[in-house]
Coordinates of C-alpha atoms in Angstrom, one line a residue:
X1 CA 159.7 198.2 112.5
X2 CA 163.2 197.1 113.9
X3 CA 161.6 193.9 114.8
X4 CA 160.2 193.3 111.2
X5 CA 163.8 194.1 109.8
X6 CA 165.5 191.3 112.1
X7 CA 162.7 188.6 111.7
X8 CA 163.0 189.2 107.6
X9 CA 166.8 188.9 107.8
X10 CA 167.1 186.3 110.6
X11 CA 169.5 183.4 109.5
X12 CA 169.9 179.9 110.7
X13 CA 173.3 181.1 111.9
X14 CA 173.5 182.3 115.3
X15 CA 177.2 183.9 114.1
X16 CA 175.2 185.6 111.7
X17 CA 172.0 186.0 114.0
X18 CA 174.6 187.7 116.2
X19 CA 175.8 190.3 114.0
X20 CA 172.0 191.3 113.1
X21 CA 171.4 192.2 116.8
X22 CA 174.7 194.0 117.1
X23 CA 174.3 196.2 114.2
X24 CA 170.4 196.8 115.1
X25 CA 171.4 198.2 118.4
X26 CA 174.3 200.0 117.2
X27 CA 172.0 201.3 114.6
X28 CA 169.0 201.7 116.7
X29 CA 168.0 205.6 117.0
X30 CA 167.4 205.4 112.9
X31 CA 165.5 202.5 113.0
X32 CA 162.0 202.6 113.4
X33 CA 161.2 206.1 112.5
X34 CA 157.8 204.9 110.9
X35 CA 155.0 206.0 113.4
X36 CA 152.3 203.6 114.0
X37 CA 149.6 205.0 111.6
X38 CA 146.9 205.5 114.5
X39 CA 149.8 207.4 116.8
X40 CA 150.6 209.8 113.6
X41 CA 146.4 210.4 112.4
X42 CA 146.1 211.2 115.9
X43 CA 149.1 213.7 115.9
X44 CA 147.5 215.0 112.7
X45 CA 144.1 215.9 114.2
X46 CA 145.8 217.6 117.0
X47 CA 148.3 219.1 114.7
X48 CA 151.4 218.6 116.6
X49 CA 154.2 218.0 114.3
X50 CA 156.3 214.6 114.3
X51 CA 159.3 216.7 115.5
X52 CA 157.5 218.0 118.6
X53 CA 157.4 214.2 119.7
X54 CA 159.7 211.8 121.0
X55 CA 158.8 208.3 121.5
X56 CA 160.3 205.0 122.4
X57 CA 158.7 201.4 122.6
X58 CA 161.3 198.7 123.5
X59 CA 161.8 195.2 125.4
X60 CA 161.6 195.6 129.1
X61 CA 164.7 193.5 130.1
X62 CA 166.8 195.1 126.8
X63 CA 167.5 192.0 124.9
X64 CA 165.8 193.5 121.5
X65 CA 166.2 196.5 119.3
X66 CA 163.5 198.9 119.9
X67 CA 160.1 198.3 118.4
X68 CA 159.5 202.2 117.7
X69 CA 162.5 204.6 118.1
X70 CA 161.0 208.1 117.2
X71 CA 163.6 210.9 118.4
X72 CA 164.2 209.2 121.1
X73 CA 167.6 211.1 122.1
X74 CA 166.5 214.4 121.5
X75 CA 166.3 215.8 125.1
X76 CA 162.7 217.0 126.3
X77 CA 160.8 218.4 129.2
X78 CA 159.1 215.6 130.8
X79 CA 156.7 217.5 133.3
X80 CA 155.7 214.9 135.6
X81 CA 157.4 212.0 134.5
X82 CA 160.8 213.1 136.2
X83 CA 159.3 211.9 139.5
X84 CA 160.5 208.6 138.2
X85 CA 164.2 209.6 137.9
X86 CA 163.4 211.2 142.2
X87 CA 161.5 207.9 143.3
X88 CA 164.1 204.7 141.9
X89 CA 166.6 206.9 142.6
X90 CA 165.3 207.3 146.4
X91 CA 164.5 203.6 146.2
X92 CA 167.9 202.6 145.5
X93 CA 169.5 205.0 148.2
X94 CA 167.6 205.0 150.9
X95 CA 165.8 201.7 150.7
X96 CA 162.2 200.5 150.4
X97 CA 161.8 200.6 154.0
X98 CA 163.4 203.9 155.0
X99 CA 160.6 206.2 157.0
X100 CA 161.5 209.7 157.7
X101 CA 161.1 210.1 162.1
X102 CA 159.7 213.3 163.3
X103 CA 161.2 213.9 166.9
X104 CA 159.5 215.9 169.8
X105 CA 161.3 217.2 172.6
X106 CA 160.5 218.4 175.9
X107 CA 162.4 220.9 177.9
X108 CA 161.4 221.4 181.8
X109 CA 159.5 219.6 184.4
X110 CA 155.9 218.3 183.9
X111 CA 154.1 219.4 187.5
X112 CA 150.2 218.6 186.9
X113 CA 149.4 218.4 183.9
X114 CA 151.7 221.3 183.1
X115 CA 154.8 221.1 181.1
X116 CA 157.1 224.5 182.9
X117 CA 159.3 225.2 179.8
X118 CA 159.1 224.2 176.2
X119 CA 157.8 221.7 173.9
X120 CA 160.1 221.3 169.9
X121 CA 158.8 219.4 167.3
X122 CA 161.5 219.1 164.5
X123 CA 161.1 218.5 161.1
X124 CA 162.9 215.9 159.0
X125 CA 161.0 216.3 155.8
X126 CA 158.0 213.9 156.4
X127 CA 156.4 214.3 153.4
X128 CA 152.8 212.8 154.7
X129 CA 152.9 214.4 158.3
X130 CA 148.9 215.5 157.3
X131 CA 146.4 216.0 159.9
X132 CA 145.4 212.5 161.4
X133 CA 149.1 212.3 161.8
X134 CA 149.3 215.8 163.9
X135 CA 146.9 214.9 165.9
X136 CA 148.6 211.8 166.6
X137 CA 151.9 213.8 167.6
X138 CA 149.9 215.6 169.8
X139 CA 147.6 213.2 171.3
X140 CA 151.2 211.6 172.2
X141 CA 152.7 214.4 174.0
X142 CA 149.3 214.6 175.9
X143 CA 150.0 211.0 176.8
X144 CA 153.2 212.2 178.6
X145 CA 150.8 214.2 181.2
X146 CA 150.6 217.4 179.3
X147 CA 147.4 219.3 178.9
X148 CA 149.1 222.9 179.0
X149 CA 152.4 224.2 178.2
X150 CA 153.4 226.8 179.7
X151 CA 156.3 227.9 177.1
X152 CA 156.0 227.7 173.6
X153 CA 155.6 225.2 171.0
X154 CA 158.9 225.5 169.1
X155 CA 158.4 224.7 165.6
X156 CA 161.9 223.4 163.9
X157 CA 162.4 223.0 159.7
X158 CA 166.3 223.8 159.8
X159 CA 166.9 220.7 158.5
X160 CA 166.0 222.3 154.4
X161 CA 167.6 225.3 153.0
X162 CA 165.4 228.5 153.3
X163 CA 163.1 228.7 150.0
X164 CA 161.6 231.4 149.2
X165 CA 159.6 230.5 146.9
X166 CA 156.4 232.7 145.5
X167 CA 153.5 230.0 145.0
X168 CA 152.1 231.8 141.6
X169 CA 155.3 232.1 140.2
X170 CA 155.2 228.8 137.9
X171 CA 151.3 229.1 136.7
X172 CA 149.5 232.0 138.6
X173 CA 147.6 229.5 141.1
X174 CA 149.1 230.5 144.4
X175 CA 146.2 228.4 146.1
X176 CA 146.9 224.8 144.2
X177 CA 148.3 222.5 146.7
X178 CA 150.8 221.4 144.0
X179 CA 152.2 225.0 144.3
X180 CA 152.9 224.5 147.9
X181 CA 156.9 225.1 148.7
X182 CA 158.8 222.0 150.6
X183 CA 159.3 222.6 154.4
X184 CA 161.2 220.2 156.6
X185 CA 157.9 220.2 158.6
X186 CA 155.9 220.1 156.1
X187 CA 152.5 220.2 157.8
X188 CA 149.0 218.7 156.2
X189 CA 150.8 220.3 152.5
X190 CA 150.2 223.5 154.3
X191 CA 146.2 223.0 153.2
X192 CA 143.1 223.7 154.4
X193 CA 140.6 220.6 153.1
X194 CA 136.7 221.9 153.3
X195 CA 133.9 219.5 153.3
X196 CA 130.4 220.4 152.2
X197 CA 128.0 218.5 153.3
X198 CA 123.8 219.7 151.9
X199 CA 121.3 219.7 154.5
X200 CA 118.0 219.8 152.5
X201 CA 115.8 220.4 155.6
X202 CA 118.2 223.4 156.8
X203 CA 118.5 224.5 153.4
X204 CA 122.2 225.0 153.6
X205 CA 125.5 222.9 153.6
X206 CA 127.8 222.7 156.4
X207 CA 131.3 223.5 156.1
X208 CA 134.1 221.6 157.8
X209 CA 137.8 222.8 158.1
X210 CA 140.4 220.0 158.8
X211 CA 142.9 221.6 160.5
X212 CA 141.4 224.2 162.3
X213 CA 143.3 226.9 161.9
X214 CA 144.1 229.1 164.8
X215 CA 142.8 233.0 164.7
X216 CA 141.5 232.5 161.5
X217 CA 137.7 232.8 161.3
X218 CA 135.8 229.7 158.8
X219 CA 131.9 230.7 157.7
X220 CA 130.5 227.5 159.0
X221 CA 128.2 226.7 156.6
X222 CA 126.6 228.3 152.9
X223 CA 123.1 228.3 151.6
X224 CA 122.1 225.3 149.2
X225 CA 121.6 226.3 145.2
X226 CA 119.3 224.1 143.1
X227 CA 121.6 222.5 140.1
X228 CA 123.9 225.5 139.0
X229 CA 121.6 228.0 138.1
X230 CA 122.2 230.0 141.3
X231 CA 118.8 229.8 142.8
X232 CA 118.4 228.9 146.3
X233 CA 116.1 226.2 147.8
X234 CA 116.6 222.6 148.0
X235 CA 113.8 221.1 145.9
X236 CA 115.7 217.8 144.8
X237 CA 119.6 216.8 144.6
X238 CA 118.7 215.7 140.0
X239 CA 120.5 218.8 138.6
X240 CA 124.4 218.9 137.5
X241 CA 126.8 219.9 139.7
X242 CA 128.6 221.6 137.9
X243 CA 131.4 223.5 138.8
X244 CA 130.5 224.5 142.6
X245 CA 133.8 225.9 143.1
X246 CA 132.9 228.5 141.1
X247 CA 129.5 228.5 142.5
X248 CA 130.6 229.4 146.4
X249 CA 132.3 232.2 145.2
X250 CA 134.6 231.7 147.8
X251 CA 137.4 234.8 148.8
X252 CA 140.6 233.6 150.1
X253 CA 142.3 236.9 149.9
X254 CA 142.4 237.9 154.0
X255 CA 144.5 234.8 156.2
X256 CA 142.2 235.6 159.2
X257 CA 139.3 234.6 157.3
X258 CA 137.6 232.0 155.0
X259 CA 134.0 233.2 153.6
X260 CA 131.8 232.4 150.6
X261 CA 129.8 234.9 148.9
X262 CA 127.7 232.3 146.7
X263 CA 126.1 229.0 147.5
X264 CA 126.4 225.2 147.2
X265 CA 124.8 223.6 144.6
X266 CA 122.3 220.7 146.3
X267 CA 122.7 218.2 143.5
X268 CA 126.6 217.9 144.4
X269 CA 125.8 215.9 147.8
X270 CA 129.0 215.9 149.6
X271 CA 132.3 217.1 148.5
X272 CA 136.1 218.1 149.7
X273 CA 137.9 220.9 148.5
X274 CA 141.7 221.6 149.4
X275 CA 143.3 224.7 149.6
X276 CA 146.6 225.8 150.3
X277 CA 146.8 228.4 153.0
X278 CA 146.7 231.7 151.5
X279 CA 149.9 233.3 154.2
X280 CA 152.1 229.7 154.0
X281 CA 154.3 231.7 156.4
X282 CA 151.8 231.1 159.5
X283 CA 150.3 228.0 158.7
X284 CA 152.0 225.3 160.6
X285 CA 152.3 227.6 164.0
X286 CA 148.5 227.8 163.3
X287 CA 147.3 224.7 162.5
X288 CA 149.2 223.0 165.7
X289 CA 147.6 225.2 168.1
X290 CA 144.3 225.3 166.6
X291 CA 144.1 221.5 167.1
X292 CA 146.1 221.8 170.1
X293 CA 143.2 223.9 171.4
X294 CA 140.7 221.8 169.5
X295 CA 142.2 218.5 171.6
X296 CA 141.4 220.1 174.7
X297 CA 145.3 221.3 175.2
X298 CA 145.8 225.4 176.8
X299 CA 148.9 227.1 175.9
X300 CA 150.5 230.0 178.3
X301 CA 152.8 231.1 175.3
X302 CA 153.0 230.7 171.4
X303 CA 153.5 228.4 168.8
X304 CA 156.5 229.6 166.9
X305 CA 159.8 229.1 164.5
X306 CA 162.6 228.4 166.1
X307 CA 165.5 225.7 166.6
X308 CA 165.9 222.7 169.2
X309 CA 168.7 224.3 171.8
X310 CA 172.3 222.3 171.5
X311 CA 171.6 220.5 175.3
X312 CA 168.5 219.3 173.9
X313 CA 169.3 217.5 171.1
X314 CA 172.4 216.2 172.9
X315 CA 169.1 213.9 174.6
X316 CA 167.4 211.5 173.1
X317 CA 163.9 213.0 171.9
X318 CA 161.0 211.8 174.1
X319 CA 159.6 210.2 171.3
X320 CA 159.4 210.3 167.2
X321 CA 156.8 210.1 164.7
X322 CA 157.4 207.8 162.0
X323 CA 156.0 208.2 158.6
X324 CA 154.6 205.3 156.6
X325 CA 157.8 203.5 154.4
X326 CA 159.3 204.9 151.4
X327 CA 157.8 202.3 149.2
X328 CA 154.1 203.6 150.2
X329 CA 155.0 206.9 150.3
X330 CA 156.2 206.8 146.2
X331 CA 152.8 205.3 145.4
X332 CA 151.2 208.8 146.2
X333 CA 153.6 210.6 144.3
X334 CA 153.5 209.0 141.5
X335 CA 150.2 207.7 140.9
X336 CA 148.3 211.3 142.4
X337 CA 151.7 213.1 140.8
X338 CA 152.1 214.5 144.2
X339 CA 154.4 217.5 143.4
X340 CA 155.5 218.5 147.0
X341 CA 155.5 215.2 148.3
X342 CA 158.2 214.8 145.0
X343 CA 160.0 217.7 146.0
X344 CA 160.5 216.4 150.0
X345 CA 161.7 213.4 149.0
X346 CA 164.2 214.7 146.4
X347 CA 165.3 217.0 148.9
X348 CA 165.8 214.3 151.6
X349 CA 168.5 212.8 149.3
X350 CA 170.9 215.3 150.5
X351 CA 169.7 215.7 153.9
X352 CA 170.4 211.9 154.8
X353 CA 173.8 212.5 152.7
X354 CA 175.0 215.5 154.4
X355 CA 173.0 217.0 157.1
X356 CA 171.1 219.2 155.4
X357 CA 168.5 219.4 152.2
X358 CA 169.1 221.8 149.3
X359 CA 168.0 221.5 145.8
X360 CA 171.7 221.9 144.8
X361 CA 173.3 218.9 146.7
X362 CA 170.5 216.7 145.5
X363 CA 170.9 217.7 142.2
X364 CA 174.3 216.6 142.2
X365 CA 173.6 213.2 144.4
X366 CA 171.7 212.4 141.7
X367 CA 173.8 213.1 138.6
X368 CA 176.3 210.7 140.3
X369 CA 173.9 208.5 140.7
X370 CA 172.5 208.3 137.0
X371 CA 176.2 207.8 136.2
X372 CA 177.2 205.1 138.2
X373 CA 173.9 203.1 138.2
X374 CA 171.7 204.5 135.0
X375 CA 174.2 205.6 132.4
X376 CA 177.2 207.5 132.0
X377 CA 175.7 209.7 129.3
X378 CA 172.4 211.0 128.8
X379 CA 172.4 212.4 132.5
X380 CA 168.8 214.3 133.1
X381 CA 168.6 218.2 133.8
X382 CA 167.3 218.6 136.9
X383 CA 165.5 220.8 138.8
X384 CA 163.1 220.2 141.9
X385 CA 163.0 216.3 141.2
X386 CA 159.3 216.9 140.9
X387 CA 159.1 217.5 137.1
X388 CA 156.9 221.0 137.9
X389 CA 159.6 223.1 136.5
X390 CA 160.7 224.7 132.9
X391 CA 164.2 224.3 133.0
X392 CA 164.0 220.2 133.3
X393 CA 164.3 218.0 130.5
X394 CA 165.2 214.8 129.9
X395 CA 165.2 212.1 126.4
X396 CA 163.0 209.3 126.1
X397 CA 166.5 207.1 125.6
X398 CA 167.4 207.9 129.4
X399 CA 164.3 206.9 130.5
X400 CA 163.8 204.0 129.2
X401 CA 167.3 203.1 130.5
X402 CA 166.2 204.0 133.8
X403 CA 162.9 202.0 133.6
X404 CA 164.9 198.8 132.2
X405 CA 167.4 199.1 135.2
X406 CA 165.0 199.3 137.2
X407 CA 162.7 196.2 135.7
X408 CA 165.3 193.8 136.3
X409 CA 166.3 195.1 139.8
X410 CA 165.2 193.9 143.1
X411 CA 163.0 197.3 143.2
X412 CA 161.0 196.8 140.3
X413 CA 157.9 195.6 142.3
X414 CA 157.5 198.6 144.3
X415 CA 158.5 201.0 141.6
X416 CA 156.0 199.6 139.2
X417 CA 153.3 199.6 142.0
X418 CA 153.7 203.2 142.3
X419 CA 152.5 203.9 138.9
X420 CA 148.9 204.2 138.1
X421 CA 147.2 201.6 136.2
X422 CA 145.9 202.6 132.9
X423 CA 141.9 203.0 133.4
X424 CA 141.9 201.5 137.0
X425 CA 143.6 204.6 139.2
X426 CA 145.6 207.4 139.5
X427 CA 146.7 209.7 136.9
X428 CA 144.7 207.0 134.8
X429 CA 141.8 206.3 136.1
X430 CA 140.3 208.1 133.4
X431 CA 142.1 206.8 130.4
X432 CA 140.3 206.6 127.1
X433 CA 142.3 203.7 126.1
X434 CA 141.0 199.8 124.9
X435 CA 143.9 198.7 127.0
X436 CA 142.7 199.2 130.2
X437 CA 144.9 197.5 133.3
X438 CA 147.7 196.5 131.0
X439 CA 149.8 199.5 131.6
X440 CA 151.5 201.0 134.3
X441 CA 152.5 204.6 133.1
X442 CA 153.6 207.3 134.9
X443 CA 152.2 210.5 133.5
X444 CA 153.0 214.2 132.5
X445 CA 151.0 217.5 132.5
X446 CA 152.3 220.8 131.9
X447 CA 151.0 223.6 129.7
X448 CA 152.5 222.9 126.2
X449 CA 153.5 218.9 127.9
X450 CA 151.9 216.0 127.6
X451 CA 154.1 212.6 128.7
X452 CA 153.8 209.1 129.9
X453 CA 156.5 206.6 130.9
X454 CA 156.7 203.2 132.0
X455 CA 155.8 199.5 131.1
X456 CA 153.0 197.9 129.1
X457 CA 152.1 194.3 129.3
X458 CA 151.7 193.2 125.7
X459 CA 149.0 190.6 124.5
X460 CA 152.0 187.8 123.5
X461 CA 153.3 188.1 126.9
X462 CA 155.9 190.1 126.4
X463 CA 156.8 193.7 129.0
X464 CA 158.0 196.3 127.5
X465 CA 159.0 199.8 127.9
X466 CA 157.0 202.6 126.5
X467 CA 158.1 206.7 126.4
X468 CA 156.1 209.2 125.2
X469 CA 156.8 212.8 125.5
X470 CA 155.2 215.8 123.3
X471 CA 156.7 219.3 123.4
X472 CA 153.5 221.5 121.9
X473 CA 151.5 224.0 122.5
X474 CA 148.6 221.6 121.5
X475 CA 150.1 219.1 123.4
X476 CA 147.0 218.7 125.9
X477 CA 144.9 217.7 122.2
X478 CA 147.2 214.7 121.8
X479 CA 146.9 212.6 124.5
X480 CA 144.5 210.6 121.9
X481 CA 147.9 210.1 120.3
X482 CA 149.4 208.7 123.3
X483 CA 146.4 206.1 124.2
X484 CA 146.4 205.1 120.5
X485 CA 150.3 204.0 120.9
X486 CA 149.5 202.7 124.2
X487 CA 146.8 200.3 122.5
X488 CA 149.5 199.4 119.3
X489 CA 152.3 198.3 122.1
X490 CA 149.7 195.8 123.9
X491 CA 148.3 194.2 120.1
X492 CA 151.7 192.3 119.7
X493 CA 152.0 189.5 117.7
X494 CA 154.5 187.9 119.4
X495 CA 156.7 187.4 116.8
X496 CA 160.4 188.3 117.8
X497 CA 164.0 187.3 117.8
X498 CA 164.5 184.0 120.0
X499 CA 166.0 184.8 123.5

């Protein structure tokens, strides 16, 4: 609408052309209040009110007046979409190619294949330190001549604040990865992944752990259902799958053991399931020496918490593992929304700043930040950096000054790689939307929060911003709304005010 109003009232006189586009931008949160008509029928059948809903389409490099401005600086929760306030702000701090290093130290003489003291691995907050990459630690310190240690394995996440955190406390789902608390060695997201894989001729499906997990007893396989009905035999893999979670009725409830008292439905062929560890507490000392164990390795003591002793990290470590670089790290948290993986790197901010990571110091890294780089007003509420909190909010004006910044900084490539693609991946592979692979939108999910954020490559050529945030207990009914608003930013005409 703001665009119509200039080109209707554009003179030949670029003094008067001039004051136009300085009283539209002064003017700019009351222009433009007219929804899109397939944005509002949408909102309609959902019935979520236009005050529940904040929206904001404008240019990409900022040299227009918004082409919808709906409550735009009314401040909202933004679920997800905070993880792009965490990731350009890590971008811009640490650098594209910053890794986090995971060093392992060794304390005593190696005699035979023996190591006669201890062996420390110390966390740094890697957030992707997952099982291929344990193994990897350890196949490393096995390269040093170790097969048995005769200490411990000293297990060091000092470099976070203590959080104790209870895993149900923000939905009930204490077993959702998501739910999983940050740890400075953060191990495999503190999961279990099981793979099923149906053997028609045994009748049954196989079950694999990755990591094994040490004292705990895994049932290694479950008998195969037909479709979903329940009935075993293996007859033909043609019915639905269904919802075989349900089906494997599987009881979590004891750490020491994993068992299923249902069965696997044969139509679903293979399939991985994670699960975070039900007792979070024991996980990493038990998934390193259950693969320790696994590898071959033999350990005279245990695999416990503990620090790195002052002499030895006076030394340099005997080696480090290095995680893949920030800007491939941000493309799994934001286009899988990876909420711990949000939450390591937020809390990193500090840690590189000042020794140590706490929620509070990177809160207050990043509020200086926003001023000095974003805006001096309109600074976001922040929480865990990760958007999977009730106490965050954030307006639809702040974040499209946050995405404009960042389109016309050297960082925009790898911060708009990191956003899913509407109908191609992510978050968005299965978006409903005509304008499929035009989009690259970081999305939102909470209950009562739906919202999308980022940059839509319109039919005349033109990038722009696009902010969508609903506050609604039928907000999950209106993503419609947000795909029909998605379509009306790519069909522009291309008629605007000359650069």
């Amino acid at each position: 609408m703001a665009r119509r109003w200039l080109d209707n009232r554009c003179m030949s006189s670029p003094i008067r052309l001039l004051a136009i586009l300085i009283g539209a931008l002064t003017l700019w949160p009351a222009l433009a209040q007219n929804l899109p008509p397939e944005v509002d029928a949408a909102l309609a059948r959902a019935r979520v009110p236009r005050d529940a809903v904040s929206l904001l389409v404008m240019d990409a490099e900022g040299k227009l007046p918004p082409r919808l401005s709906h409550r735009a600086t009314v401040p909202m929760s933004p679920a997800s979409v905070m993880k792009l306030v965490t990731t350009y702000a890590a971008l811009d701090l640490l650098g594209p190619a910053y890794s986090w290093r995971t060093p392992v130290y060794v304390e005593g003489s190696v005699k035979n294949g023996t190591l006669f003291g201890n062996l420390y691995i110390k966390g740094q907050g890697d957030p992707k330190l997952v099982a291929e990459r344990l193994w990897l630690l350890l196949r490393r310190v096995q390269g040093l001549g170790i097969q048995k240690i005769a200490g411990d394995v000293v297990l060091d996440h000092s470099a976070f604040e203590p959080l104790d955190v209870d895993p149900a406390s923000f939905d009930g789902e204490p077993l959702r990865p998501y739910n999983v608390a940050p740890d400075a060695l953060l191990l495999n997201f503190k999961s279990v992944v099981m793979t099923f894989v149906p053997d028609l001729v045994a009748n049954s499906a196989s079950v694999q752990f990755e990591p094994p997990l040490y004292g705990v007893q895994m049932q290694a396989s479950v008998p195969l259902a037909n479709g979903t009905n329940g009935t075993k035999g293996a007859q033909g893999t043609n019915g639905s799958c269904g919802d075989y979670r349900a089906a494997l009725k599987a009881d979590f409830s004891d750490p020491a053991r994993i068992r299923f008292a249902g069965s696997y439905p044969a139509s679903c062929l293979e399939k991985a399931w994670p699960v975070a560890y039900a007792d979070p507490a024991s996980y990493n000392a038990r998934a390193v020496q259950g693969l320790w164990q696994q590898m071959g390795g033999q350990l005279g003591g245990t695999v416990r918490l503990g620090s790195v002793p002052p002499q030895a990290l006076g030394l340099p470590p005997k080696f480090e593992v290095a995680s893949p670089p920030l800007a491939e790290v941000i493309r799994d948290i934001n286009k899988y929304s990876n909420n711990v993986m949000a939450q390591q790197l937020f809390l990193t901010l500090s840690l590189n700043a000042q020794g140590q990571g706490t929620r509070a110091a990177s809160r207050d890294l990043v509020q200086r930040w926003w001023q000095q780089r974003i805006s001096a007003t309109d600074v976001p509420t922040l929480d865990n950096g990760a958007g999977l909190s009730r106490e965050a909010r954030i307006s639809a004006q702040a974040l499209a000054r946050l995405l404009q910044t960042a389109y016309v900084s050297p960082l925009m490539p790898e911060l708009m790689s990191s956003l899913p693609i509407a109908g191609v991946d992510g978050t968005l592979k299965r978006s409903q939307a005509q304008s499929q692979g035009r989009a690259h939108l970081k999305t939102g999910s909470l209950r009562d929060v739906v919202a999308v954020a980022g940059y839509v490559h319109a039919a005349s050529g033109r990038r722009y911003v696009l902010v969508a945030l609903i506050n609604h207990p039928n907000a999950n009914a209106a993503r419609p709304a947000l795909e029909a608003l998605l379509d009306w930013t790519v069909r522009d005409n291309g008629a605007h005010v000359p650069d």
